[in-house]
Amino acid sequence: IPRCVNRIKHSTGIEFDIDNIPIDDELTYKILSEGNTVGVFQMHGRLRSFMHQLDTRLFTDLIALYALNRRNRRGSLDKIKSLVRRKYGREEISYLLPEMEQCLKETYGLTIYPEQIIELSKQIADFSTEQSVGLYKALRHEDAAELDLLKVQFIEGGQAKGHDKETLTTIWNEWVADWPNYMSKCHATCYTWLLYQTAYLKAHYPTEY
């Protein structure tokens, strides 16, 4: 990236800050959706095909797609297909509890990131920061004993807020079962930004890139 920026300055006299390019650049999204991505950071194989299907102009969609693709598991692939269908209204977007919409709206009702679990545990069951971070660590380390303890706290906390036990149990079981498919949003965002920067350079300065 810095070598390309230097070439652009040398050949055109244009100087710009690659870290402050527009996040909604139409030409960049155009080459991504068209699959014209040879040489773009980590845009190859299956991800290129999924990007074409998603045909998005939202950076948040790119992050979600990148995160799911990197997990490379059956559950993640199913979520990618669901993400595309939900974006274009071919699958219903639903929430087990109304409180979940604010946190999951960006990902069309799908839980994709551990950060969403941390936030939802606070909203649904009044988990403290310590409890929610403890949940993340227990999931990460597959600590069955700690997860059993936190499940009791989650259901009790959710019931205290008026939620029924069956729905709370369903939410919890989905989180635990789906854990291998999650990639942190902060991690995915950093890599997606590199992908976007290289796509921007290829779209606007193909010769130098």
XYZ file of C-alpha atoms in Angstrom:
209
model
C 0.000 0.000 0.000
C 2.652 2.627 0.880
C 4.651 1.723 -2.227
C 1.552 2.251 -4.363
C 0.835 5.605 -2.712
C 4.399 6.683 -3.444
C 4.067 5.620 -7.085
C 0.847 7.638 -7.397
C 2.614 10.712 -6.020
C 5.521 10.203 -8.431
C 3.391 9.596 -11.535
C 0.485 11.987 -10.933
C 1.624 14.434 -8.278
C -1.428 13.485 -6.208
C -0.944 13.100 -2.467
C -3.616 11.593 -0.281
C -3.998 9.840 3.036
C -4.905 6.215 2.354
C -6.343 5.971 5.885
C -8.901 8.688 5.113
C -10.402 7.501 1.850
C -14.227 7.581 1.585
C -15.869 4.478 2.989
C -18.709 4.669 0.438
C -16.698 4.914 -2.782
C -18.902 3.682 -5.624
C -16.077 2.571 -7.923
C -14.480 0.487 -5.156
C -17.712 -1.362 -4.435
C -18.268 -1.811 -8.159
C -15.052 -3.780 -8.715
C -15.698 -5.810 -5.564
C -19.200 -6.783 -6.639
C -18.047 -7.528 -10.188
C -15.268 -9.810 -8.966
C -12.555 -7.669 -10.566
C -10.362 -8.312 -7.555
C -7.163 -10.034 -8.651
C -4.472 -8.644 -6.335
C -6.945 -7.226 -3.793
C -6.054 -8.231 -0.238
C -7.481 -11.707 0.545
C -10.138 -11.345 -2.167
C -9.875 -14.665 -3.909
C -11.727 -17.931 -4.387
C -14.947 -18.300 -2.475
C -14.947 -14.790 -0.996
C -14.968 -13.284 -4.498
C -18.064 -15.316 -5.343
C -19.827 -14.333 -2.116
C -18.983 -10.667 -2.661
C -20.613 -10.839 -6.073
C -23.751 -12.384 -4.562
C -23.945 -9.790 -1.801
C -23.426 -6.867 -4.238
C -23.332 -4.383 -1.377
C -22.414 -0.732 -0.920
C -22.144 -0.972 2.875
C -18.845 -1.401 4.688
C -20.644 -3.174 7.552
C -21.752 -5.845 5.061
C -18.144 -6.340 3.971
C -17.072 -6.865 7.580
C -19.801 -9.446 8.205
C -19.005 -11.320 5.006
C -15.271 -11.316 5.719
C -15.790 -12.562 9.288
C -18.030 -15.430 8.204
C -15.824 -16.437 5.291
C -12.697 -16.557 7.447
C -14.264 -19.093 9.808
C -14.544 -21.558 6.896
C -17.094 -23.803 8.607
C -20.409 -25.244 7.531
C -22.319 -23.014 9.954
C -20.550 -19.919 8.653
C -21.332 -20.817 5.044
C -24.999 -21.250 5.944
C -24.952 -17.814 7.585
C -23.413 -16.239 4.473
C -26.270 -17.608 2.374
C -28.762 -16.374 4.970
C -27.067 -12.944 5.052
C -27.519 -12.562 1.287
C -31.135 -13.756 1.374
C -32.043 -11.467 4.261
C -30.398 -8.433 2.685
C -32.594 -8.783 -0.387
C -35.791 -9.773 1.392
C -35.764 -13.430 0.376
C -35.648 -14.563 4.007
C -37.463 -13.101 6.990
C -35.428 -11.072 9.467
C -36.657 -12.001 12.930
C -35.555 -11.578 16.532
C -36.271 -13.942 19.407
C -36.607 -10.920 21.691
C -37.325 -7.277 20.768
C -34.214 -6.162 22.680
C -32.053 -8.017 20.180
C -32.969 -5.858 17.201
C -30.767 -2.892 18.078
C -27.679 -5.079 18.377
C -28.388 -7.391 15.426
C -29.982 -4.999 12.932
C -26.617 -4.314 11.275
C -26.202 -8.037 10.546
C -29.830 -8.640 9.504
C -30.785 -10.483 12.687
C -27.804 -12.853 12.591
C -25.382 -13.145 15.508
C -21.976 -13.003 13.819
C -19.538 -11.470 16.325
C -18.580 -12.261 19.944
C -19.038 -8.553 20.659
C -22.746 -9.015 19.934
C -22.984 -11.806 22.492
C -21.279 -9.626 25.095
C -23.705 -6.762 24.429
C -26.802 -8.960 24.242
C -26.010 -10.693 27.532
C -26.111 -7.256 29.155
C -29.354 -6.223 27.470
C -31.224 -9.493 27.912
C -30.072 -10.643 31.345
C -28.510 -7.539 32.907
C -25.066 -9.136 32.894
C -22.365 -6.954 34.337
C -19.281 -6.194 32.271
C -17.425 -8.753 34.365
C -20.046 -11.420 33.656
C -20.244 -10.682 29.924
C -16.467 -10.737 29.502
C -16.409 -13.913 31.587
C -18.917 -15.391 29.152
C -16.646 -14.516 26.236
C -13.658 -16.134 27.929
C -15.631 -19.248 28.868
C -16.829 -19.659 25.289
C -13.354 -19.066 23.928
C -11.778 -21.651 26.195
C -14.761 -24.032 26.027
C -14.958 -24.023 29.814
C -17.997 -26.253 30.353
C -18.151 -25.751 34.129
C -18.057 -21.956 33.858
C -20.593 -21.987 31.036
C -23.002 -24.058 33.135
C -22.716 -21.509 35.935
C -23.181 -18.544 33.591
C -26.162 -20.218 31.923
C -27.990 -20.300 35.251
C -27.154 -16.625 35.811
C -28.261 -15.728 32.289
C -31.616 -17.458 32.572
C -32.268 -16.070 36.061
C -31.316 -12.574 34.936
C -33.467 -12.827 31.815
C -36.464 -14.108 33.741
C -36.093 -11.217 36.180
C -36.538 -8.931 33.157
C -39.703 -10.752 32.123
C -38.366 -13.127 29.476
C -39.524 -16.731 29.378
C -37.110 -19.531 30.184
C -37.622 -21.403 26.907
C -36.615 -18.410 24.767
C -33.627 -17.657 26.978
C -32.496 -21.274 26.750
C -32.812 -21.210 22.962
C -30.674 -18.066 22.742
C -28.033 -19.497 25.053
C -27.861 -22.841 23.263
C -27.456 -21.101 19.904
C -24.568 -19.013 21.231
C -22.748 -22.023 22.616
C -23.367 -24.315 19.638
C -22.449 -21.617 17.123
C -19.323 -20.421 18.892
C -16.816 -21.951 16.394
C -18.399 -19.779 13.665
C -17.718 -16.451 15.388
C -14.862 -14.059 14.527
C -14.407 -10.861 16.528
C -15.696 -7.749 14.816
C -12.609 -5.706 15.705
C -10.383 -8.322 14.041
C -12.598 -8.603 10.975
C -12.867 -4.821 10.633
C -9.097 -4.335 10.498
C -8.672 -6.933 7.770
C -11.701 -5.672 5.838
C -10.225 -2.165 5.901
C -7.043 -3.513 4.280
C -9.185 -5.279 1.697
C -11.084 -2.057 1.014
C -7.923 0.084 0.793
C -6.350 -2.203 -1.788
C -9.601 -2.371 -3.749
C -9.765 1.445 -3.702
C -6.225 1.713 -5.061
C -6.930 -0.849 -7.769
C -10.189 0.888 -8.722
C -8.728 4.394 -8.999
C -5.047 3.804 -9.765
C -4.824 0.395 -11.479
C -1.500 1.121 -13.218
C 0.303 2.160 -10.035
C -1.341 -0.630 -8.053
